[in-house]
Amino acid sequence: MSLPPLPDAAIDLGVHAGDWRAAVRFAGNALRRSGATRASYTDRMIQVVDEFGAYIVIAPGLALAHARPGPDVLTDGLSVVTLATPVTFGHPHNDPVSVVVGLAVATPDAHVNSVAELANVFNDPLAIPALANATSAVDVWRVLGIADAADDLAQPAL
Amino acid sequence: MKIVAICGAGVGTSAILKLNAERVLDRLGISADVSASDVASVATTASDAQVILTSPELVERIPATNADIVVIDNYFDTDELERKLDEALG
């Protein structure tokens, strides 16, 4: 069981989003930039909130933006966006949101496993504030336990 | 004992709820079958469930049911899950 790939291109820190739609769009754009999704997946992530409400805000300060698998998911992927100013999604307890994690998976089975892996990370109550304060991709990878990517960057090959 | 975790799309947040519910039930020493589903199919998937776990945002979309509806605010707070599941099952 492991998290979907989170390349540097899928990490966007300290962005200025005017509202929740813009925040989700940043997460979608990051997934698209990394090659995980096409633009329509971003629209579908926004539709999920339009249809079902702010339930994707699953913990204080954290939104898990996602939609069902579909042809606009090219490969499994994760994105991490932090907001310079937290935005309100409309959740009764967990607003405002400062971290948006975008999730795309190609098949439902992969979805269950990779989402479960996120639980391992975020069951640590320090993980969300640590992500919100991240200033580099290496910080983000460390919080998510993606040690290899962080090590590769921290110790460039000689 | 059957427990169903519900989310909007059926493929995302319900998986987190399912995993953490399993952990908590293990801690409580309760044996249960926990599954993940979406709000559109809850009427069938949860027809024989004792407990439905979900977000405060989705409660009003769940059709009339005999199951206890347990609303979870923080999906990563296993203490909250433990307290609420213990109440519902106790």
Coordinates of N, CA and C in Angstrom, one line a residue:
Chain A
M1 N 0.8 -1.2 0.0 CA 0.0 0.0 0.0 C 0.9 1.2 0.0
S2 N 0.7 2.1 -1.0 CA 1.5 3.3 -0.9 C 0.7 4.5 -1.6
L3 N 1.2 5.7 -1.2 CA 0.5 6.9 -1.8 C 0.7 7.0 -3.3
P4 N -0.2 7.6 -4.0 CA 0.0 7.9 -5.4 C 1.2 8.8 -5.5
P5 N 1.8 8.9 -6.7 CA 2.9 9.8 -6.9 C 2.6 11.2 -6.6
L6 N 3.6 11.9 -6.0 CA 3.4 13.3 -5.7 C 4.7 14.1 -6.2
P7 N 4.8 14.3 -7.5 CA 6.0 14.9 -8.0 C 6.0 16.4 -7.7
D8 N 7.2 17.0 -7.8 CA 7.3 18.5 -7.5 C 6.3 19.3 -8.2
A9 N 6.0 19.0 -9.4 CA 5.0 19.8 -10.2 C 3.6 19.8 -9.6
A10 N 3.3 18.8 -8.8 CA 2.0 18.7 -8.2 C 1.9 19.3 -6.8
I11 N 3.0 20.1 -6.4 CA 3.0 20.8 -5.2 C 3.0 22.3 -5.4
D12 N 2.0 23.0 -4.8 CA 1.9 24.4 -5.0 C 1.6 25.1 -3.6
L13 N 2.6 25.8 -3.1 CA 2.6 26.3 -1.8 C 2.3 27.8 -1.7
G14 N 1.4 28.1 -0.7 CA 1.1 29.5 -0.5 C 0.4 30.3 -1.6
V15 N -0.5 29.6 -2.3 CA -1.2 30.2 -3.4 C -2.4 31.1 -2.8
H16 N -2.8 32.0 -3.7 CA -3.9 32.9 -3.3 C -5.1 32.5 -4.0
A17 N -6.0 31.9 -3.2 CA -7.3 31.4 -3.7 C -8.4 32.3 -3.1
G18 N -9.3 32.8 -3.9 CA -10.3 33.7 -3.4 C -11.5 33.0 -2.8
D19 N -11.7 31.8 -3.2 CA -12.8 31.0 -2.6 C -12.5 29.5 -2.8
W20 N -13.4 28.6 -2.3 CA -13.2 27.2 -2.4 C -13.0 26.7 -3.8
R21 N -13.8 27.2 -4.7 CA -13.7 26.8 -6.1 C -12.2 27.0 -6.6
A22 N -11.7 28.2 -6.4 CA -10.4 28.5 -6.8 C -9.4 27.6 -6.1
A23 N -9.6 27.3 -4.9 CA -8.7 26.4 -4.1 C -8.7 25.0 -4.7
V24 N -9.9 24.5 -5.0 CA -9.9 23.1 -5.7 C -9.3 23.2 -7.1
R25 N -9.5 24.3 -7.7 CA -8.9 24.4 -9.1 C -7.4 24.4 -9.0
F26 N -6.8 25.0 -8.0 CA -5.4 24.9 -7.9 C -4.9 23.5 -7.7
A27 N -5.7 22.7 -6.9 CA -5.3 21.3 -6.7 C -5.5 20.5 -8.0
G28 N -6.5 20.9 -8.8 CA -6.7 20.2 -10.0 C -5.6 20.6 -11.1
N29 N -5.3 21.8 -11.1 CA -4.2 22.3 -12.0 C -2.9 21.6 -11.7
A30 N -2.7 21.4 -10.4 CA -1.4 20.7 -10.0 C -1.4 19.3 -10.4
L31 N -2.6 18.6 -10.4 CA -2.7 17.2 -10.8 C -2.4 17.2 -12.4
R32 N -3.0 18.2 -13.1 CA -2.9 18.2 -14.5 C -1.4 18.5 -14.9
R33 N -0.8 19.4 -14.2 CA 0.6 19.8 -14.5 C 1.5 18.6 -14.3
S34 N 1.2 17.7 -13.4 CA 2.1 16.6 -13.1 C 1.8 15.4 -14.1
G35 N 0.8 15.6 -14.9 CA 0.5 14.6 -15.9 C -0.5 13.5 -15.4
A36 N -1.1 13.7 -14.3 CA -2.0 12.7 -13.7 C -3.4 12.8 -14.3
T37 N -3.8 14.0 -14.7 CA -5.2 14.2 -15.1 C -5.3 15.2 -16.3
R38 N -6.5 15.2 -16.9 CA -6.8 16.2 -17.9 C -7.7 17.3 -17.2
A39 N -7.9 18.4 -17.8 CA -8.5 19.5 -17.2 C -9.9 19.2 -16.7
S40 N -10.6 18.3 -17.4 CA -12.0 18.0 -17.0 C -12.1 17.3 -15.7
Y41 N -11.0 16.7 -15.2 CA -11.1 16.1 -13.9 C -11.2 17.2 -12.8
T42 N -10.6 18.4 -13.0 CA -10.7 19.5 -12.1 C -12.1 19.9 -12.0
D43 N -12.8 20.0 -13.2 CA -14.2 20.4 -13.2 C -15.0 19.4 -12.4
R44 N -14.7 18.1 -12.5 CA -15.5 17.1 -11.8 C -15.2 17.1 -10.3
M45 N -14.0 17.5 -9.9 CA -13.8 17.7 -8.5 C -14.6 18.8 -7.9
I46 N -14.8 19.9 -8.6 CA -15.6 21.0 -8.2 C -17.1 20.5 -8.2
Q47 N -17.5 19.7 -9.2 CA -18.9 19.3 -9.2 C -19.3 18.4 -8.0
V48 N -18.3 17.6 -7.5 CA -18.5 16.8 -6.3 C -19.0 17.7 -5.2
V49 N -18.3 18.8 -5.0 CA -18.7 19.7 -3.9 C -20.0 20.4 -4.2
D50 N -20.2 20.8 -5.5 CA -21.5 21.4 -5.8 C -22.6 20.5 -5.5
E51 N -22.4 19.2 -5.8 CA -23.5 18.2 -5.7 C -23.7 17.8 -4.2
F52 N -22.6 17.5 -3.5 CA -22.7 16.9 -2.2 C -22.4 17.8 -1.0
G53 N -21.9 19.0 -1.3 CA -21.5 19.9 -0.2 C -20.1 19.7 0.2
A54 N -19.8 20.3 1.4 CA -18.4 20.4 1.8 C -17.9 19.2 2.5
Y55 N -18.4 18.0 2.3 CA -18.0 16.8 3.0 C -16.6 16.5 2.8
I56 N -16.0 17.0 1.7 CA -14.6 16.7 1.4 C -13.6 17.3 2.4
V57 N -14.2 18.2 3.2 CA -13.4 18.8 4.3 C -13.5 17.9 5.4
I58 N -12.5 16.9 5.4 CA -12.7 15.7 6.3 C -12.0 15.9 7.7
A59 N -11.3 17.0 7.8 CA -10.6 17.3 9.1 C -10.4 18.8 9.2
P60 N -10.2 19.3 10.4 CA -10.0 20.8 10.5 C -8.9 21.3 9.6
G61 N -9.2 22.2 8.7 CA -8.2 22.8 7.8 C -7.8 22.0 6.6
L62 N -8.4 20.8 6.4 CA -8.0 19.9 5.3 C -9.2 19.5 4.4
A63 N -9.0 19.8 3.1 CA -10.0 19.3 2.1 C -9.3 18.2 1.2
L64 N -10.0 17.1 1.0 CA -9.5 16.1 0.1 C -10.3 16.2 -1.2
A65 N -9.8 17.0 -2.1 CA -10.5 17.2 -3.4 C -10.3 16.0 -4.3
H66 N -11.4 15.4 -4.8 CA -11.3 14.2 -5.6 C -12.6 14.0 -6.4
A67 N -12.6 13.1 -7.3 CA -13.8 12.7 -8.0 C -13.7 11.2 -8.3
R68 N -14.7 10.7 -8.9 CA -14.6 9.3 -9.3 C -13.6 9.0 -10.3
P69 N -13.0 7.8 -10.4 CA -12.1 7.5 -11.5 C -12.9 7.8 -12.9
G70 N -12.1 8.1 -13.9 CA -12.7 8.3 -15.2 C -11.7 8.4 -16.3
P71 N -12.1 8.6 -17.5 CA -11.1 8.7 -18.6 C -10.2 9.9 -18.5
D72 N -10.6 10.9 -17.7 CA -9.7 12.1 -17.6 C -8.6 11.9 -16.5
V73 N -8.6 10.7 -15.9 CA -7.5 10.3 -15.0 C -6.5 9.5 -15.9
L74 N -5.3 10.1 -16.1 CA -4.3 9.4 -17.0 C -3.5 8.4 -16.1
T75 N -3.2 8.8 -14.9 CA -2.5 7.9 -14.0 C -2.8 8.3 -12.6
D76 N -2.5 7.5 -11.6 CA -2.8 7.8 -10.2 C -1.9 9.0 -9.9
G77 N -2.5 9.9 -9.1 CA -1.7 11.1 -8.7 C -2.2 11.8 -7.5
L78 N -1.3 12.5 -6.8 CA -1.7 13.3 -5.6 C -1.2 14.7 -5.9
S79 N -1.9 15.7 -5.3 CA -1.3 17.0 -5.4 C -1.5 17.6 -4.0
V80 N -0.7 18.6 -3.6 CA -0.8 19.3 -2.4 C -0.7 20.8 -2.6
V81 N -1.8 21.5 -2.2 CA -1.8 22.9 -2.3 C -2.0 23.6 -0.9
T82 N -1.2 24.5 -0.6 CA -1.5 25.3 0.6 C -1.9 26.7 0.3
L83 N -2.8 27.2 1.1 CA -3.4 28.5 0.8 C -2.8 29.6 1.7
A84 N -2.4 30.7 1.0 CA -1.9 31.9 1.8 C -2.9 32.4 2.8
T85 N -4.1 32.4 2.4 CA -5.2 32.8 3.3 C -6.2 31.6 3.2
P86 N -6.6 31.1 4.4 CA -7.5 30.0 4.4 C -8.9 30.4 3.8
V87 N -9.6 29.4 3.2 CA -10.9 29.7 2.6 C -12.0 28.8 3.3
T88 N -13.2 29.3 3.2 CA -14.3 28.6 3.7 C -15.0 27.7 2.7
F89 N -15.2 26.5 3.0 CA -15.9 25.5 2.1 C -17.4 25.4 2.5
G90 N -17.7 25.7 3.7 CA -19.1 25.6 4.1 C -19.3 24.3 5.0
H91 N -18.2 23.8 5.6 CA -18.3 22.7 6.5 C -18.7 23.2 7.9
P92 N -19.6 22.6 8.6 CA -20.0 23.1 9.9 C -18.9 23.1 11.0
H93 N -17.9 22.3 10.9 CA -16.9 22.2 11.9 C -15.5 22.4 11.5
N94 N -15.2 22.1 10.2 CA -13.7 22.0 9.9 C -13.2 23.2 9.1
D95 N -14.0 24.2 8.8 CA -13.6 25.4 8.1 C -12.7 26.2 9.1
P96 N -11.9 27.1 8.6 CA -11.5 27.3 7.2 C -10.4 26.3 6.8
V97 N -10.3 26.1 5.5 CA -9.3 25.2 4.9 C -8.0 25.9 4.5
S98 N -6.9 25.3 5.0 CA -5.6 25.9 4.6 C -4.8 24.9 3.7
V99 N -5.2 23.6 3.7 CA -4.5 22.6 2.9 C -5.5 21.9 2.0
V100 N -5.3 21.8 0.7 CA -6.1 21.1 -0.2 C -5.3 19.9 -0.8
V101 N -5.6 18.7 -0.5 CA -5.0 17.6 -1.1 C -5.8 17.1 -2.3
G102 N -5.3 17.1 -3.5 CA -6.0 16.6 -4.7 C -5.6 15.1 -4.9
L103 N -6.6 14.3 -5.2 CA -6.4 12.9 -5.4 C -7.1 12.4 -6.7
A104 N -6.3 11.7 -7.5 CA -6.8 11.1 -8.7 C -6.4 9.7 -8.8
V105 N -7.3 8.8 -9.0 CA -6.9 7.4 -9.3 C -7.6 6.9 -10.4
A106 N -7.0 5.9 -11.1 CA -7.5 5.4 -12.4 C -8.6 4.3 -12.2
T107 N -8.4 3.6 -11.1 CA -9.4 2.5 -10.8 C -9.9 2.6 -9.4
P108 N -11.1 2.2 -9.1 CA -11.7 2.3 -7.8 C -10.9 1.5 -6.7
D109 N -10.3 0.4 -7.1 CA -9.5 -0.4 -6.2 C -8.3 0.3 -5.7
A110 N -7.6 1.0 -6.6 CA -6.4 1.8 -6.3 C -6.8 2.9 -5.3
H111 N -8.0 3.4 -5.6 CA -8.5 4.5 -4.8 C -8.6 4.2 -3.3
V112 N -9.2 3.0 -3.0 CA -9.3 2.6 -1.6 C -8.0 2.4 -1.0
N113 N -7.0 1.8 -1.6 CA -5.7 1.6 -1.0 C -5.0 2.9 -0.8
S114 N -5.0 3.8 -1.8 CA -4.2 5.0 -1.6 C -4.8 6.0 -0.6
V115 N -6.1 6.0 -0.6 CA -6.8 6.8 0.4 C -6.5 6.3 1.8
A116 N -6.5 5.0 1.9 CA -6.2 4.4 3.3 C -4.8 4.8 3.7
E117 N -3.9 4.9 2.8 CA -2.5 5.3 3.1 C -2.5 6.8 3.6
L118 N -3.4 7.6 3.0 CA -3.5 9.0 3.5 C -3.9 9.0 5.0
A119 N -4.8 8.0 5.4 CA -5.2 8.0 6.8 C -4.0 7.8 7.7
N120 N -3.0 7.0 7.2 CA -1.8 6.7 8.1 C -1.1 8.0 8.3
V121 N -1.0 8.9 7.3 CA -0.3 10.1 7.4 C -1.1 11.1 8.4
F122 N -2.4 11.2 8.1 CA -3.1 12.3 8.7 C -3.7 11.9 10.1
N123 N -3.6 10.7 10.5 CA -4.0 10.3 11.8 C -3.1 11.0 12.8
D124 N -2.0 11.4 12.4 CA -1.1 12.3 13.2 C -1.6 13.7 13.2
P125 N -2.1 14.2 14.4 CA -2.7 15.5 14.4 C -1.8 16.6 14.0
L126 N -0.5 16.4 14.0 CA 0.5 17.4 13.6 C 0.6 17.5 12.1
A127 N 0.1 16.6 11.4 CA 0.4 16.5 9.9 C -0.2 17.7 9.2
I128 N -1.5 18.1 9.5 CA -2.1 19.2 8.7 C -1.4 20.5 9.0
P129 N -1.2 20.9 10.3 CA -0.4 22.2 10.5 C 1.0 22.1 9.9
A130 N 1.6 21.0 9.9 CA 3.0 20.9 9.3 C 2.9 21.1 7.8
L131 N 1.9 20.6 7.2 CA 1.7 20.8 5.7 C 1.4 22.3 5.4
A132 N 0.5 22.8 6.3 CA 0.1 24.2 6.1 C 1.3 25.1 6.1
N133 N 2.3 24.8 7.0 CA 3.5 25.6 7.2 C 4.7 25.2 6.3
A134 N 4.5 24.2 5.4 CA 5.6 23.8 4.5 C 6.0 24.9 3.6
T135 N 7.3 25.0 3.5 CA 7.8 26.1 2.6 C 8.5 25.5 1.4
S136 N 8.6 24.2 1.3 CA 9.3 23.5 0.1 C 8.7 22.2 -0.1
A137 N 8.9 21.7 -1.3 CA 8.4 20.3 -1.7 C 9.0 19.3 -0.7
V138 N 10.2 19.5 -0.3 CA 10.9 18.6 0.6 C 10.1 18.5 1.9
D139 N 9.7 19.6 2.4 CA 8.9 19.7 3.6 C 7.6 18.8 3.5
V140 N 7.0 19.0 2.3 CA 5.7 18.2 2.1 C 6.0 16.7 2.0
W141 N 7.0 16.4 1.3 CA 7.4 14.9 1.2 C 7.7 14.3 2.6
R142 N 8.3 15.1 3.4 CA 8.7 14.6 4.7 C 7.4 14.3 5.5
V143 N 6.5 15.3 5.5 CA 5.2 15.2 6.2 C 4.5 13.9 5.8
L144 N 4.5 13.7 4.5 CA 3.7 12.6 3.9 C 4.5 11.3 4.0
G145 N 5.7 11.3 4.5 CA 6.5 10.1 4.6 C 7.0 9.6 3.3
I146 N 7.1 10.5 2.3 CA 7.7 10.2 1.0 C 9.2 10.5 1.1
A147 N 9.9 9.6 1.8 CA 11.3 9.9 2.2 C 12.2 9.9 1.0
D148 N 12.0 9.0 0.1 CA 12.9 8.8 -1.0 C 13.1 10.0 -1.8
A149 N 11.9 10.6 -2.2 CA 12.0 11.8 -3.1 C 12.7 12.9 -2.4
A150 N 12.4 13.0 -1.1 CA 13.1 14.1 -0.3 C 14.6 13.9 -0.2
D151 N 15.0 12.6 0.0 CA 16.4 12.3 0.1 C 17.1 12.5 -1.2
D152 N 16.4 12.2 -2.3 CA 17.1 12.3 -3.6 C 17.4 13.8 -3.9
L153 N 16.5 14.7 -3.4 CA 16.8 16.1 -3.6 C 17.8 16.6 -2.7
A154 N 17.7 16.1 -1.4 CA 18.6 16.7 -0.4 C 20.0 16.2 -0.6
Q155 N 20.2 15.1 -1.2 CA 21.5 14.6 -1.4 C 21.7 14.3 -2.9
P156 N 22.0 15.4 -3.7 CA 22.2 15.2 -5.1 C 23.3 14.2 -5.4
A157 N 23.2 13.4 -6.5 CA 24.2 12.4 -6.8 C 25.5 13.1 -7.1
L158 N 26.6 12.6 -6.7 CA 27.9 13.2 -6.9 C 28.4 12.9 -8.3
Chain B
M1 N -22.7 -7.8 12.9 CA -22.6 -6.4 13.0 C -22.1 -5.8 11.6
K2 N -22.9 -4.9 11.0 CA -22.5 -4.3 9.7 C -22.5 -2.8 9.8
I3 N -21.4 -2.2 9.4 CA -21.3 -0.8 9.4 C -20.9 -0.3 8.0
V4 N -21.6 0.8 7.6 CA -21.3 1.3 6.3 C -20.8 2.7 6.4
A5 N -19.7 3.0 5.8 CA -19.2 4.4 5.7 C -19.6 5.0 4.4
I6 N -20.2 6.2 4.5 CA -20.8 6.8 3.3 C -20.1 8.1 2.9
C7 N -19.8 8.3 1.6 CA -19.3 9.6 1.1 C -20.0 9.9 -0.2
G8 N -19.7 11.0 -0.7 CA -20.5 11.5 -1.9 C -20.2 10.7 -3.1
A9 N -18.9 10.5 -3.4 CA -18.5 9.8 -4.7 C -18.3 8.3 -4.4
G10 N -18.2 7.9 -3.2 CA -18.1 6.5 -2.9 C -16.7 5.9 -3.0
V11 N -15.8 6.8 -3.4 CA -14.4 6.2 -3.7 C -13.3 7.0 -2.9
G12 N -13.7 8.0 -2.1 CA -12.7 8.8 -1.5 C -12.7 8.7 0.0
T13 N -13.4 9.7 0.5 CA -13.3 9.9 2.0 C -13.9 8.7 2.8
S14 N -14.9 7.9 2.1 CA -15.4 6.8 2.9 C -14.4 5.7 3.1
A15 N -13.4 5.7 2.3 CA -12.3 4.7 2.5 C -11.5 5.0 3.7
I16 N -11.3 6.3 4.0 CA -10.6 6.8 5.2 C -11.4 6.4 6.4
L17 N -12.7 6.7 6.3 CA -13.6 6.5 7.4 C -13.6 5.0 7.7
K18 N -13.7 4.2 6.7 CA -13.7 2.7 6.8 C -12.5 2.2 7.5
L19 N -11.3 2.7 7.1 CA -10.0 2.2 7.7 C -10.0 2.6 9.2
N20 N -10.3 3.8 9.5 CA -10.2 4.3 10.8 C -11.3 3.6 11.7
A21 N -12.4 3.4 11.2 CA -13.5 2.7 11.9 C -13.0 1.3 12.3
E22 N -12.3 0.6 11.3 CA -11.8 -0.8 11.6 C -10.8 -0.7 12.7
R23 N -10.0 0.3 12.7 CA -8.9 0.4 13.7 C -9.6 0.5 15.1
V24 N -10.6 1.4 15.1 CA -11.2 1.7 16.4 C -12.0 0.5 16.9
L25 N -12.7 -0.2 16.0 CA -13.4 -1.4 16.4 C -12.5 -2.4 17.0
D26 N -11.3 -2.5 16.4 CA -10.3 -3.5 16.8 C -9.9 -3.1 18.2
R27 N -9.7 -1.8 18.5 CA -9.4 -1.3 19.8 C -10.5 -1.6 20.8
L28 N -11.7 -1.5 20.4 CA -12.9 -1.7 21.3 C -13.2 -3.2 21.4
G29 N -12.5 -4.1 20.6 CA -12.7 -5.5 20.7 C -14.1 -5.9 20.1
I30 N -14.5 -5.1 19.1 CA -15.8 -5.4 18.5 C -15.6 -5.9 17.1
S31 N -16.2 -7.0 16.8 CA -16.0 -7.6 15.4 C -17.2 -7.1 14.5
A32 N -16.8 -6.5 13.4 CA -17.8 -5.9 12.5 C -17.3 -5.9 11.1
D33 N -18.3 -5.9 10.2 CA -18.0 -5.9 8.8 C -18.2 -4.4 8.3
V34 N -17.1 -3.7 8.0 CA -17.2 -2.3 7.6 C -17.0 -2.2 6.1
S35 N -17.9 -1.5 5.5 CA -17.7 -1.3 4.0 C -17.9 0.2 3.7
A36 N -17.4 0.6 2.5 CA -17.5 1.9 2.0 C -18.5 2.0 0.9
S37 N -19.3 3.1 0.9 CA -20.3 3.2 -0.2 C -20.5 4.7 -0.4
D38 N -21.4 5.0 -1.4 CA -21.7 6.4 -1.7 C -23.2 6.6 -1.4
V39 N -23.5 7.9 -1.2 CA -24.8 8.3 -0.7 C -25.9 7.9 -1.7
A40 N -25.6 7.8 -3.0 CA -26.6 7.4 -4.0 C -27.1 6.0 -3.8
S41 N -26.2 5.1 -3.3 CA -26.6 3.7 -3.2 C -26.8 3.3 -1.8
V42 N -26.8 4.2 -0.9 CA -26.9 3.9 0.6 C -28.1 3.0 0.9
A43 N -29.2 3.3 0.2 CA -30.5 2.6 0.5 C -30.3 1.1 0.4
T44 N -29.5 0.7 -0.6 CA -29.3 -0.8 -0.8 C -28.1 -1.3 0.0
T45 N -27.0 -0.5 -0.1 CA -25.8 -1.0 0.5 C -25.9 -1.1 2.1
A46 N -26.8 -0.2 2.6 CA -26.9 -0.2 4.1 C -28.2 -0.7 4.6
S47 N -28.9 -1.4 3.7 CA -30.3 -1.9 4.1 C -30.2 -2.8 5.4
D48 N -29.1 -3.5 5.5 CA -29.1 -4.4 6.7 C -28.0 -4.0 7.7
A49 N -27.6 -2.7 7.6 CA -26.5 -2.2 8.4 C -27.1 -1.7 9.8
Q50 N -26.2 -1.9 10.8 CA -26.6 -1.3 12.2 C -26.2 0.1 12.3
V51 N -25.1 0.5 11.6 CA -24.5 1.8 11.8 C -24.1 2.4 10.4
I52 N -24.5 3.6 10.2 CA -24.0 4.4 9.0 C -23.1 5.5 9.5
L53 N -21.8 5.5 9.0 CA -20.9 6.5 9.4 C -20.8 7.6 8.3
T54 N -20.9 8.8 8.6 CA -20.8 9.8 7.5 C -20.4 11.2 8.0
S55 N -20.4 12.1 7.1 CA -20.0 13.5 7.3 C -21.3 14.3 7.7
P56 N -21.2 15.4 8.5 CA -22.3 16.2 8.8 C -23.0 16.8 7.5
E57 N -22.2 16.9 6.5 CA -22.7 17.5 5.2 C -23.6 16.5 4.5
L58 N -23.5 15.2 4.8 CA -24.3 14.3 4.0 C -25.5 13.7 4.7
V59 N -25.6 14.0 6.0 CA -26.7 13.4 6.8 C -28.1 13.5 6.2
E60 N -28.4 14.7 5.7 CA -29.8 14.9 5.2 C -30.0 14.2 3.9
R61 N -29.0 13.7 3.3 CA -29.2 13.0 2.0 C -29.4 11.5 2.2
I62 N -29.3 11.1 3.4 CA -29.4 9.6 3.7 C -30.9 9.3 3.9
P63 N -31.5 8.4 3.1 CA -32.9 8.2 3.2 C -33.2 7.5 4.6
A64 N -34.5 7.5 4.9 CA -35.0 6.9 6.2 C -34.4 5.5 6.3
T65 N -33.9 5.2 7.5 CA -33.1 4.0 7.8 C -33.3 3.6 9.2
N66 N -33.2 2.3 9.5 CA -33.2 1.8 10.8 C -31.9 1.8 11.5
A67 N -30.9 2.1 10.7 CA -29.5 2.1 11.2 C -29.3 3.4 12.0
D68 N -28.4 3.3 13.0 CA -27.9 4.5 13.7 C -27.0 5.3 12.8
I69 N -27.3 6.6 12.6 CA -26.4 7.4 11.8 C -25.4 8.1 12.7
V70 N -24.1 7.8 12.5 CA -23.1 8.4 13.4 C -22.3 9.4 12.5
V71 N -22.4 10.7 13.0 CA -21.8 11.8 12.2 C -20.4 12.0 12.8
I72 N -19.4 12.0 11.8 CA -18.0 12.2 12.2 C -17.5 13.5 11.7
D73 N -17.0 14.4 12.5 CA -16.5 15.7 12.1 C -15.1 15.6 11.6
N74 N -14.2 14.9 12.3 CA -12.8 14.8 11.9 C -12.5 13.4 11.6
Y75 N -12.3 13.0 10.4 CA -12.1 11.7 9.9 C -10.8 11.0 10.4
F76 N -9.9 11.9 10.9 CA -8.6 11.4 11.3 C -8.5 11.3 12.8
D77 N -9.6 11.7 13.5 CA -9.6 11.7 15.0 C -10.1 10.4 15.5
T78 N -9.3 9.4 15.7 CA -9.8 8.1 16.1 C -10.4 8.1 17.5
D79 N -10.1 9.1 18.3 CA -10.7 9.2 19.6 C -12.2 9.6 19.4
E80 N -12.5 10.5 18.5 CA -13.8 10.9 18.2 C -14.6 9.7 17.7
L81 N -14.0 9.0 16.8 CA -14.6 7.8 16.2 C -14.9 6.8 17.3
E82 N -13.9 6.6 18.2 CA -14.1 5.6 19.2 C -15.3 6.0 20.2
R83 N -15.3 7.2 20.5 CA -16.3 7.7 21.5 C -17.7 7.5 20.8
K84 N -17.8 7.9 19.6 CA -19.2 7.9 18.9 C -19.6 6.5 18.6
L85 N -18.7 5.7 18.2 CA -19.0 4.3 17.9 C -19.4 3.5 19.1
D86 N -18.6 3.8 20.2 CA -18.9 3.1 21.5 C -20.3 3.5 22.0
E87 N -20.7 4.8 21.8 CA -22.0 5.2 22.2 C -23.1 4.5 21.3
A88 N -22.9 4.5 20.0 CA -23.9 3.9 19.1 C -24.0 2.4 19.4
L89 N -22.9 1.7 19.7 CA -22.9 0.3 19.8 C -23.1 -0.2 21.2
G90 N -23.0 0.7 22.2 CA -22.9 0.3 23.6 C -24.3 0.1 24.2

